mmCIF file of C-alpha atoms and ligand atoms in Angstrom:
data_model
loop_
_atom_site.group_PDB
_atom_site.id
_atom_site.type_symbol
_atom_site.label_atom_id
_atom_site.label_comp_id
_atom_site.label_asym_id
_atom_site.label_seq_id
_atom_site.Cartn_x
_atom_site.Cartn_y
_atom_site.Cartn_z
ATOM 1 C CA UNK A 82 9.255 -15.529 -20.374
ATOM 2 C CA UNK A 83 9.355 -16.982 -16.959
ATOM 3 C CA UNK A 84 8.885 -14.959 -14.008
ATOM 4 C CA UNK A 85 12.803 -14.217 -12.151
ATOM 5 C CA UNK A 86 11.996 -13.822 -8.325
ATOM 6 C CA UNK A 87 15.395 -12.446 -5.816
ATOM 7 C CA UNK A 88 15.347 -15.095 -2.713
ATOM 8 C CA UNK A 89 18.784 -14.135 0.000
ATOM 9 C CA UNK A 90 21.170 -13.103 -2.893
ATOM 10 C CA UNK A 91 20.022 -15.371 -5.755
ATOM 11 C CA UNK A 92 17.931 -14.398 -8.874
ATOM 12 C CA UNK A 93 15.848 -17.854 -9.203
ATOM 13 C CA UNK A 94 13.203 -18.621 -11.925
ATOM 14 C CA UNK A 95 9.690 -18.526 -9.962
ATOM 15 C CA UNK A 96 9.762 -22.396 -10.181
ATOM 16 C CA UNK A 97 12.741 -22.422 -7.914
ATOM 17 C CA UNK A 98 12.006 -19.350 -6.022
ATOM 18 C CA UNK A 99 11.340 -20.913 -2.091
ATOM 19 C CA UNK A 100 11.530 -19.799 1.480
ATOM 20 C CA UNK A 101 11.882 -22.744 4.377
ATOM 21 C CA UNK A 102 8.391 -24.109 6.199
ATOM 22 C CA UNK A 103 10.116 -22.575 9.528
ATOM 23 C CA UNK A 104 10.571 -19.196 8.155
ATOM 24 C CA UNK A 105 8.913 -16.403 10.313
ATOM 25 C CA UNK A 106 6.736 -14.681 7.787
ATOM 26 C CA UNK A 107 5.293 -18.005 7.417
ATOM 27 C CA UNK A 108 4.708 -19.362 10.701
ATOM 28 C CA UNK A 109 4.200 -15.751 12.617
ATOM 29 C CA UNK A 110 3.559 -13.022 10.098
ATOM 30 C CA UNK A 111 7.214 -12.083 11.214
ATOM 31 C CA UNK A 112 7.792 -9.743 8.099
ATOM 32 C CA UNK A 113 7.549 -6.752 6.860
ATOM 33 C CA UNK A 114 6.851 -5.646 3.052
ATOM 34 C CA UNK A 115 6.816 -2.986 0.572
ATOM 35 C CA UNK A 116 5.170 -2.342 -3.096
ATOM 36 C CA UNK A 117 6.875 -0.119 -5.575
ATOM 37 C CA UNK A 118 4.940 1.470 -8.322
ATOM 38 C CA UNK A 119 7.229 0.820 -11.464
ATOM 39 C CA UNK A 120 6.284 3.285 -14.794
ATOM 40 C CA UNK A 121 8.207 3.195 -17.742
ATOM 41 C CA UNK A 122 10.738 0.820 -16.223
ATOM 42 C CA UNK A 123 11.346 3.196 -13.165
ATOM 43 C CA UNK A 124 10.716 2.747 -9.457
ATOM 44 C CA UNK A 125 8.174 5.676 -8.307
ATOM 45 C CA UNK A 126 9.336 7.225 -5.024
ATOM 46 C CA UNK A 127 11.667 4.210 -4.201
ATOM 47 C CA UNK A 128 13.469 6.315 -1.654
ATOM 48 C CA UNK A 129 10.491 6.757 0.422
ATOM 49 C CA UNK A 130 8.983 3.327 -0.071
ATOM 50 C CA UNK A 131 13.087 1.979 1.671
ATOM 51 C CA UNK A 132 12.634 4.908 4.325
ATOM 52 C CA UNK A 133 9.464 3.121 5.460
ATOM 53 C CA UNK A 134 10.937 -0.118 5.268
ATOM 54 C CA UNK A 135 13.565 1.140 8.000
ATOM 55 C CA UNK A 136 11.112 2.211 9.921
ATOM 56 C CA UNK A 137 8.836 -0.943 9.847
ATOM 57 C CA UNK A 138 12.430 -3.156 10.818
ATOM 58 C CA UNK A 139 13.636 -0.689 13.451
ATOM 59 C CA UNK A 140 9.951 -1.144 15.294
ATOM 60 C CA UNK A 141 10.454 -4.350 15.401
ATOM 61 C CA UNK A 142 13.495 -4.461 16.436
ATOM 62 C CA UNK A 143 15.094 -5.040 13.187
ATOM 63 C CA UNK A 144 18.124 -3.462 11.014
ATOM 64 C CA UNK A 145 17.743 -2.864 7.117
ATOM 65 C CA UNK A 146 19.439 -6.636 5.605
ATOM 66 C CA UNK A 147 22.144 -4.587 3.725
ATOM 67 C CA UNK A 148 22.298 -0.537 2.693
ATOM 68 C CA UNK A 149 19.560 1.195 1.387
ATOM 69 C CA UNK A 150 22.060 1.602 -1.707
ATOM 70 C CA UNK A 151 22.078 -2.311 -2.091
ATOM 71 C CA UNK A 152 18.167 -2.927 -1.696
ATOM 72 C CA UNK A 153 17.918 -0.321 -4.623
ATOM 73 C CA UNK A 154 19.936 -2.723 -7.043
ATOM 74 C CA UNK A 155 18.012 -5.737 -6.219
ATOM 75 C CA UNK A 156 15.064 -4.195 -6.755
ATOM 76 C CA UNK A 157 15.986 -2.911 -10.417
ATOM 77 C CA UNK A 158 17.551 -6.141 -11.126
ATOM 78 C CA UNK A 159 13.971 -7.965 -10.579
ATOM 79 C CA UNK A 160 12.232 -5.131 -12.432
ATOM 80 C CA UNK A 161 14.675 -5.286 -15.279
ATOM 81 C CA UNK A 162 15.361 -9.118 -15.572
ATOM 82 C CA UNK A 163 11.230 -9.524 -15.560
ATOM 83 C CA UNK A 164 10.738 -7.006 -17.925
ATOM 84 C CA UNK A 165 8.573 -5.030 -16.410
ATOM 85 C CA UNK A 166 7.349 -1.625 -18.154
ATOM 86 C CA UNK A 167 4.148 -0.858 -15.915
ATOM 87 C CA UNK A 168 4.022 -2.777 -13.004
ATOM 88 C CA UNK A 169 5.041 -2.962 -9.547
ATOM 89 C CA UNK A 170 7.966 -4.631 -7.422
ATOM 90 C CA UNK A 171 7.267 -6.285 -3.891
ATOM 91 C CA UNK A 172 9.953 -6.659 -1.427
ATOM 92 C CA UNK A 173 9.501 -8.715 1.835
ATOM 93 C CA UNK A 174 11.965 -9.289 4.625
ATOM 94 C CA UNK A 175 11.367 -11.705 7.507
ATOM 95 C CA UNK A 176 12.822 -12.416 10.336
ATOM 96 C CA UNK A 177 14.548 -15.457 9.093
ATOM 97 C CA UNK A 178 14.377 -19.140 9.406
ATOM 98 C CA UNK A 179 14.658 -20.906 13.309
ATOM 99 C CA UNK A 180 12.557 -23.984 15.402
ATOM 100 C CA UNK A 181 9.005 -22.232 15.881
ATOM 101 C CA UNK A 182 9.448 -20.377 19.136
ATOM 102 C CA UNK A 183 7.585 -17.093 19.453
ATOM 103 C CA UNK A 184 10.786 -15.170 20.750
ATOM 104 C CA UNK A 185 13.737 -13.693 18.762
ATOM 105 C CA UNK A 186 16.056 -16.238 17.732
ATOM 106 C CA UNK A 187 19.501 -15.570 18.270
ATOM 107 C CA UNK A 188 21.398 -14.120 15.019
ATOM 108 C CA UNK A 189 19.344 -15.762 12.481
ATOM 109 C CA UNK A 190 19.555 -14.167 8.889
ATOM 110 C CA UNK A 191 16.701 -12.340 7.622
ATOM 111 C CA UNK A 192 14.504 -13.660 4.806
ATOM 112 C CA UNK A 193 14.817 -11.194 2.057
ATOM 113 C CA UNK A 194 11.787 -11.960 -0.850
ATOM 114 C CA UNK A 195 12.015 -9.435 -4.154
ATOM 115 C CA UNK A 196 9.208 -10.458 -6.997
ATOM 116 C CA UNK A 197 7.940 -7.821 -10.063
ATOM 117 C CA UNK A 198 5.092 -8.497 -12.006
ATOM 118 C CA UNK A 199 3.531 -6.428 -14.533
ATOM 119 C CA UNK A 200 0.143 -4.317 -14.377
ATOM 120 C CA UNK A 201 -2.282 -3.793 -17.220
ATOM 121 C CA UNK A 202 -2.104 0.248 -17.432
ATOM 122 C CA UNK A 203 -5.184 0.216 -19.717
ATOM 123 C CA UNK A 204 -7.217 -1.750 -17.279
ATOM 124 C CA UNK A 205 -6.575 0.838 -14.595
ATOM 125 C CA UNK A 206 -6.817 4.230 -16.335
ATOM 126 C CA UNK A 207 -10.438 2.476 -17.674
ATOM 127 C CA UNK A 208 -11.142 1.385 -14.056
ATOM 128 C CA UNK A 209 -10.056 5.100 -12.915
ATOM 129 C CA UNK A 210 -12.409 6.919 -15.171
ATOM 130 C CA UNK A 211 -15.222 4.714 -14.283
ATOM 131 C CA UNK A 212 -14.474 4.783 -10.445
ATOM 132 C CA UNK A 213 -15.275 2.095 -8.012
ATOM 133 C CA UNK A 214 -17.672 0.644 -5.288
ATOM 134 C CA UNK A 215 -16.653 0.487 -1.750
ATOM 135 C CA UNK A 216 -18.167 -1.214 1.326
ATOM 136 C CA UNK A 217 -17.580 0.122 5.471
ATOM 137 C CA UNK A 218 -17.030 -2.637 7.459
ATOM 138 C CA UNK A 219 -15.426 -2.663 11.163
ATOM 139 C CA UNK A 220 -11.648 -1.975 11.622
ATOM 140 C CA UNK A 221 -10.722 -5.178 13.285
ATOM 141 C CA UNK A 222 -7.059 -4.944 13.230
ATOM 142 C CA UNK A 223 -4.296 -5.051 15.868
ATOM 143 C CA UNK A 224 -3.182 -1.537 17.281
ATOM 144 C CA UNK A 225 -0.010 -0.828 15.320
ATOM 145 C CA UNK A 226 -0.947 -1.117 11.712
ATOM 146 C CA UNK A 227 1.583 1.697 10.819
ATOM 147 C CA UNK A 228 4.000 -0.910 10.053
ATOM 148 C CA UNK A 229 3.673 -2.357 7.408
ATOM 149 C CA UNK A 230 4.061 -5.935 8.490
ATOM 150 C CA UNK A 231 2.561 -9.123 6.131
ATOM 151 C CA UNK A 232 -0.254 -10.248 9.131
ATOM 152 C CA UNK A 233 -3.187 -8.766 6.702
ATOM 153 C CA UNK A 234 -5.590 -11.475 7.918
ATOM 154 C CA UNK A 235 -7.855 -8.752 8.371
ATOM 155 C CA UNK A 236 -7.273 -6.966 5.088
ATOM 156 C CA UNK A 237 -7.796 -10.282 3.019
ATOM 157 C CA UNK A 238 -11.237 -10.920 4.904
ATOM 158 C CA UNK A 239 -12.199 -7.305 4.399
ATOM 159 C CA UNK A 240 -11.456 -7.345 0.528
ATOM 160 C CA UNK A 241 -13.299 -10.485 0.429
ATOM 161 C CA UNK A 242 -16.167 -9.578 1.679
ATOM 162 C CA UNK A 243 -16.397 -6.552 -0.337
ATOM 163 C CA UNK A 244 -16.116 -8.488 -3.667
ATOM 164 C CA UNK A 245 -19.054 -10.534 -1.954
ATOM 165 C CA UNK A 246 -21.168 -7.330 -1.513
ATOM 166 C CA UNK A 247 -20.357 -6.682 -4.948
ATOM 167 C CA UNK A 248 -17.893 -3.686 -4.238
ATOM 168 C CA UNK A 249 -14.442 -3.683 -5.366
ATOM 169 C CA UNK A 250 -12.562 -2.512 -2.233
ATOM 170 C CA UNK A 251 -13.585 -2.190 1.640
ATOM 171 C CA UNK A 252 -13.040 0.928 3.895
ATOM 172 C CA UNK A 253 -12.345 0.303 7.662
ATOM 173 C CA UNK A 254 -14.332 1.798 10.406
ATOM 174 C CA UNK A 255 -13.280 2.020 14.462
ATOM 175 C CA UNK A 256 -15.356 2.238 17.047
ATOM 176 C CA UNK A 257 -15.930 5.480 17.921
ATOM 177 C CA UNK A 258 -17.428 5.093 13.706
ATOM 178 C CA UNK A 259 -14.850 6.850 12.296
ATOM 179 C CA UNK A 260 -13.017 5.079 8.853
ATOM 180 C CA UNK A 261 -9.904 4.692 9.594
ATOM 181 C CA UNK A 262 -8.326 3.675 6.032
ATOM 182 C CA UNK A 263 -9.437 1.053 3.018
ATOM 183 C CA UNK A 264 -8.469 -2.737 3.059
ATOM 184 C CA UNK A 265 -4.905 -1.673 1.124
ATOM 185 C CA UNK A 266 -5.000 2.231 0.441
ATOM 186 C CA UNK A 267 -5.792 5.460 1.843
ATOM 187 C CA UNK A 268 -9.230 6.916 2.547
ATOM 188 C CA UNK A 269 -10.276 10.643 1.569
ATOM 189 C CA UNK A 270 -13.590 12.644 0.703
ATOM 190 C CA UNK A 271 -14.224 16.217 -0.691
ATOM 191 C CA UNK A 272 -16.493 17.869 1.668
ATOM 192 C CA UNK A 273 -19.876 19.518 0.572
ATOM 193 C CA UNK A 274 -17.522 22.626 0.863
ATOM 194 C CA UNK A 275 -14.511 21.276 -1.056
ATOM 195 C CA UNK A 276 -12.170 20.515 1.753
ATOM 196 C CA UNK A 277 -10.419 17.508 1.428
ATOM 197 C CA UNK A 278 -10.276 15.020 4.319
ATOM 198 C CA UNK A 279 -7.767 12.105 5.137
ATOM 199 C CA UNK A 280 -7.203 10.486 8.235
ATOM 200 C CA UNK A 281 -4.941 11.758 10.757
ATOM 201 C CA UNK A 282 -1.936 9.276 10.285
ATOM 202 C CA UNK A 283 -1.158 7.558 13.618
ATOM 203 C CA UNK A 284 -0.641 3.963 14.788
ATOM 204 C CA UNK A 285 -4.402 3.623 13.669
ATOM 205 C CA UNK A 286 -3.220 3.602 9.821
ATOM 206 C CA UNK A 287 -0.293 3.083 7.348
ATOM 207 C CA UNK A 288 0.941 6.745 6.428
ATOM 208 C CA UNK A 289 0.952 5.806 2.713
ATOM 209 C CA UNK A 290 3.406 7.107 0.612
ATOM 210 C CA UNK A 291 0.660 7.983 -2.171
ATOM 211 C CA UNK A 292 -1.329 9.591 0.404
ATOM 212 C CA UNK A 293 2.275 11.509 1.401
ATOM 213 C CA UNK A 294 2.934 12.842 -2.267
ATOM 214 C CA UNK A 295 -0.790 13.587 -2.678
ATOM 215 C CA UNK A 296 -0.321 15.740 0.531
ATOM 216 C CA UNK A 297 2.041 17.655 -1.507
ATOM 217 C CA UNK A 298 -0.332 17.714 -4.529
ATOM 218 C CA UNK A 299 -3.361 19.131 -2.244
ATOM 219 C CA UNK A 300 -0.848 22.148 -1.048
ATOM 220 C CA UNK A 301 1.023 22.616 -4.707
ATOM 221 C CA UNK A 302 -2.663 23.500 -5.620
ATOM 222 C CA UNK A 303 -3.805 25.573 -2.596
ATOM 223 C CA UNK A 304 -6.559 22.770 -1.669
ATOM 224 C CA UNK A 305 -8.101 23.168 1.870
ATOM 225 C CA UNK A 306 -7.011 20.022 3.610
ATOM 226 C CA UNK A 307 -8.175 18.620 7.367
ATOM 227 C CA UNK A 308 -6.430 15.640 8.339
ATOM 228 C CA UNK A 309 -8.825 14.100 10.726
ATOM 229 C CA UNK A 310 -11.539 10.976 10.801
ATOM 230 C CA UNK A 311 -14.798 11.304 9.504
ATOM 231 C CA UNK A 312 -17.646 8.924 9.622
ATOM 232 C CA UNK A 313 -19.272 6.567 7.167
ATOM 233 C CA UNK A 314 -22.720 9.533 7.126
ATOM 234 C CA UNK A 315 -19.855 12.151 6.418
ATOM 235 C CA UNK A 316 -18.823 10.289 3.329
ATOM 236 C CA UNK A 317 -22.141 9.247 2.121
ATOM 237 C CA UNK A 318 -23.386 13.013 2.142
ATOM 238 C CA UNK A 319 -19.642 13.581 0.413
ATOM 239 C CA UNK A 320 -18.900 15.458 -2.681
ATOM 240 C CA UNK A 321 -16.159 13.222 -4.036
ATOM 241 C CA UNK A 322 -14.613 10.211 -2.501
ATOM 242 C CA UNK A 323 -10.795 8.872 -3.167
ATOM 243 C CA UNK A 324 -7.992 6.021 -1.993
ATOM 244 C CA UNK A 325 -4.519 6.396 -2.697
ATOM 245 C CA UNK A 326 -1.908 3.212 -3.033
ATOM 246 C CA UNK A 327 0.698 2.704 -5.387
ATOM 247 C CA UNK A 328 -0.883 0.549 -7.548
ATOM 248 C CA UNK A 329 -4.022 2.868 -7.775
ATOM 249 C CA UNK A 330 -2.060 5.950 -7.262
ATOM 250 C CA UNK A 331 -5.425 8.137 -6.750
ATOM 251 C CA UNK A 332 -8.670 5.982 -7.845
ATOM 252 C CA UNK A 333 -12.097 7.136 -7.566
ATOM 253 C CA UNK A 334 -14.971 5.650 -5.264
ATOM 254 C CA UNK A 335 -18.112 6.243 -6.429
ATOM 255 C CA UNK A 336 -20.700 4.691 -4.697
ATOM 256 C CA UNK A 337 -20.155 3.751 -0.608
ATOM 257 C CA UNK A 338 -22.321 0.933 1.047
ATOM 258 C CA UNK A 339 -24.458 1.609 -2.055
ATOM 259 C CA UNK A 340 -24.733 5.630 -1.423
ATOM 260 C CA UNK A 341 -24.256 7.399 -4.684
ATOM 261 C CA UNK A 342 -20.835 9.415 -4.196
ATOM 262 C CA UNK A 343 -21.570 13.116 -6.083
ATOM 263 C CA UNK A 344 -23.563 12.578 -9.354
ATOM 264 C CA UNK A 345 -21.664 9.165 -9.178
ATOM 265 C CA UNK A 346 -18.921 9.881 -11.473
ATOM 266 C CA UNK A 347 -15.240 10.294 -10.563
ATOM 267 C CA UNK A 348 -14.675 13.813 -9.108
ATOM 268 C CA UNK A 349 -13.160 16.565 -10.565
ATOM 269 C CA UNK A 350 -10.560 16.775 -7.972
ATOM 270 C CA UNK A 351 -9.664 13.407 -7.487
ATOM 271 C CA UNK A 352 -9.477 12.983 -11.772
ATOM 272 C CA UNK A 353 -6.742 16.241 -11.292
ATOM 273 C CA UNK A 354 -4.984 14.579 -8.214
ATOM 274 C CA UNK A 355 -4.209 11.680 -10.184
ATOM 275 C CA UNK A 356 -3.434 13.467 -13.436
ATOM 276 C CA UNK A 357 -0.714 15.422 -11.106
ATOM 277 C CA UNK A 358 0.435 12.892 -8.974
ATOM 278 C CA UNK A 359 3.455 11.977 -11.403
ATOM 279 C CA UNK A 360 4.869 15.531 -11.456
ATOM 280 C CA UNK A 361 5.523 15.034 -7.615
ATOM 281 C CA UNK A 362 6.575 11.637 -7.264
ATOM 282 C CA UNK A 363 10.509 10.829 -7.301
ATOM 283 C CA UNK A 364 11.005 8.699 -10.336
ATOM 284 C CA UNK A 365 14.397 6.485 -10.260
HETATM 285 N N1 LIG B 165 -3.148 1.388 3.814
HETATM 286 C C1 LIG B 165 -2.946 0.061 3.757
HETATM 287 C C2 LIG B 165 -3.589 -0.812 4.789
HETATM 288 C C3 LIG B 165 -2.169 -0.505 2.733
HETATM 289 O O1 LIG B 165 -1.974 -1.834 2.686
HETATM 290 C C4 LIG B 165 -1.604 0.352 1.743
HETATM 291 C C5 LIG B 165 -0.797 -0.187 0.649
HETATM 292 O O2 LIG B 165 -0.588 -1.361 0.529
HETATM 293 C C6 LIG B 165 -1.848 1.726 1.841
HETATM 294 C C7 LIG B 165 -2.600 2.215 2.899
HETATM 295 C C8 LIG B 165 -1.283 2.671 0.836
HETATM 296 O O3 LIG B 165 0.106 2.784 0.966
HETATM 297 P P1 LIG B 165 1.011 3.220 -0.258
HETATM 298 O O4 LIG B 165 0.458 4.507 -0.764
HETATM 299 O O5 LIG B 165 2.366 3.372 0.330
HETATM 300 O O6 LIG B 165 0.913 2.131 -1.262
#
């Protein structure tokens, strides 16, 4: 079955699915984005994921491309005309196509990008259990990564070199050698004493909406929670580590910069995070 993609208004086949060389996502990283979890054929926390979206446009500068009402369908039509059971929806809206020039153009159209693609549901419930590797390497990003814009030069180098150190994801650290968040999900550890830490959110990191229903999660179960920074020796000396994202929803981390996590197996509280995390989330 060929893969539908939604490009301003049309449902194309991938093969026809194409945004112009002079479109500002392209030529400026002048977009922002947003990943849906889809189970069972239904958008997880969709409401949240389009409130974010809002607030990415309004800071900078833009308005939502058509009601929040209107997104909703387009995003059900991709995940419905590709099929998708388990997998997630990406939506991406730039600020249109105009000559390169660094400043607004005058009423030009947004660029409005919806794809789906399925995710093997197996391969991440075995990759869950088993946990995963993660390397610290400097936060190098610009100031105002709470929106969640497409310029992820920084995440793609980060990843990268993590898969070169033979770890599956990398966790940021700033200066003052605090981690900040991971490449593309939230960072959290369990605490000798069993408090759970995430970093405060700020402009420093995106306030994830997995980390947000997890935050629920941690109080539904009367978990001692300190939203602050802690360092790289912090989560080496950790009882359990954790990052949240929608496509992970709550995934293990084992081993950081080679430093056995626990007894180096998922932790208990991050295995009952994730086997909660679907009783909170909106499902639509
Ligand atoms: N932090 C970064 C840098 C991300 O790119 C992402 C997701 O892509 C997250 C955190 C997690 O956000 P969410 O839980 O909304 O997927």
């Amino acid at each position: 079955m060929s893969r539908i993609a939604y490009v301003n208004g049309r449902y194309l086949p991938f093969a026809d699915a194409k945004v112009h060389v002079e479109d500002r996502g392209y030529q400026f990283a002048d977009a922002v984005y947003e990943v849906c979890e889809v189970r069972a054929g239904r958008l997880i926390d969709e409401r949240r994921h389009l409130e974010r979206l809002k607030r990415s446009l309004g800071e900078m500068s833009m308005t939502m491309p058509m009601s929040q009402a209107a997104l909703s369908v387009v995003l059900r039509e991709v995940v419905a005309r590709n099929r998708i059971g388990y997998g997630l929806v990406y939506l991406q809206i730039s600020r249109g196509v105009a000559r390169r020039d660094p400043a607004f153009p005058p009423q030009t159209p947004p660029t409005v990008v919806a794809t789906a693609r399925p995710l093997n549901l197996a391969r991440n419930e075995a990759l869950a259990q088993k946990g995963i590797a993660v390397v610290g390497v400097p936060d190098n990003r610009w100031g105002r990564v709470d929106i969640k814009t497409v310029g992820l030069l920084p995440n793609v180098l980060a990843r990268q070199a993590a898969l070169d150190r033979g770890a599956r994801d990398a966790w940021f650290v700033d200066k003052e050698g605090k981690v900040t968040e991971a490449a593309s999900a939230n960072a959290w550890i369990v605490t000798p004493a069993g408090a759970l830490v995430t970093r405060h959110a700020d402009h420093a990191i995106l306030r994830g909406i997995t980390r947000t229903v997890t935050l629920d999660v941690v109080k539904a179960q009367g978990l001692t929670l300190q939203e602050r920074g802690f360092t790289l020796a912090e989560a080496y000396a950790a009882r359990e580590a954790f990052e949240t994202s929608a496509t992970q929803i709550v995934m293990p981390v084992i081993s950081i910069d080679g430093h056995r996590i626990g007894d180096g197996k998922p932790g208990r509280i991050a295995i009952a995070l994730r086997r909660e995390f679907h009783h909170f989330a909106e499902a639509t």
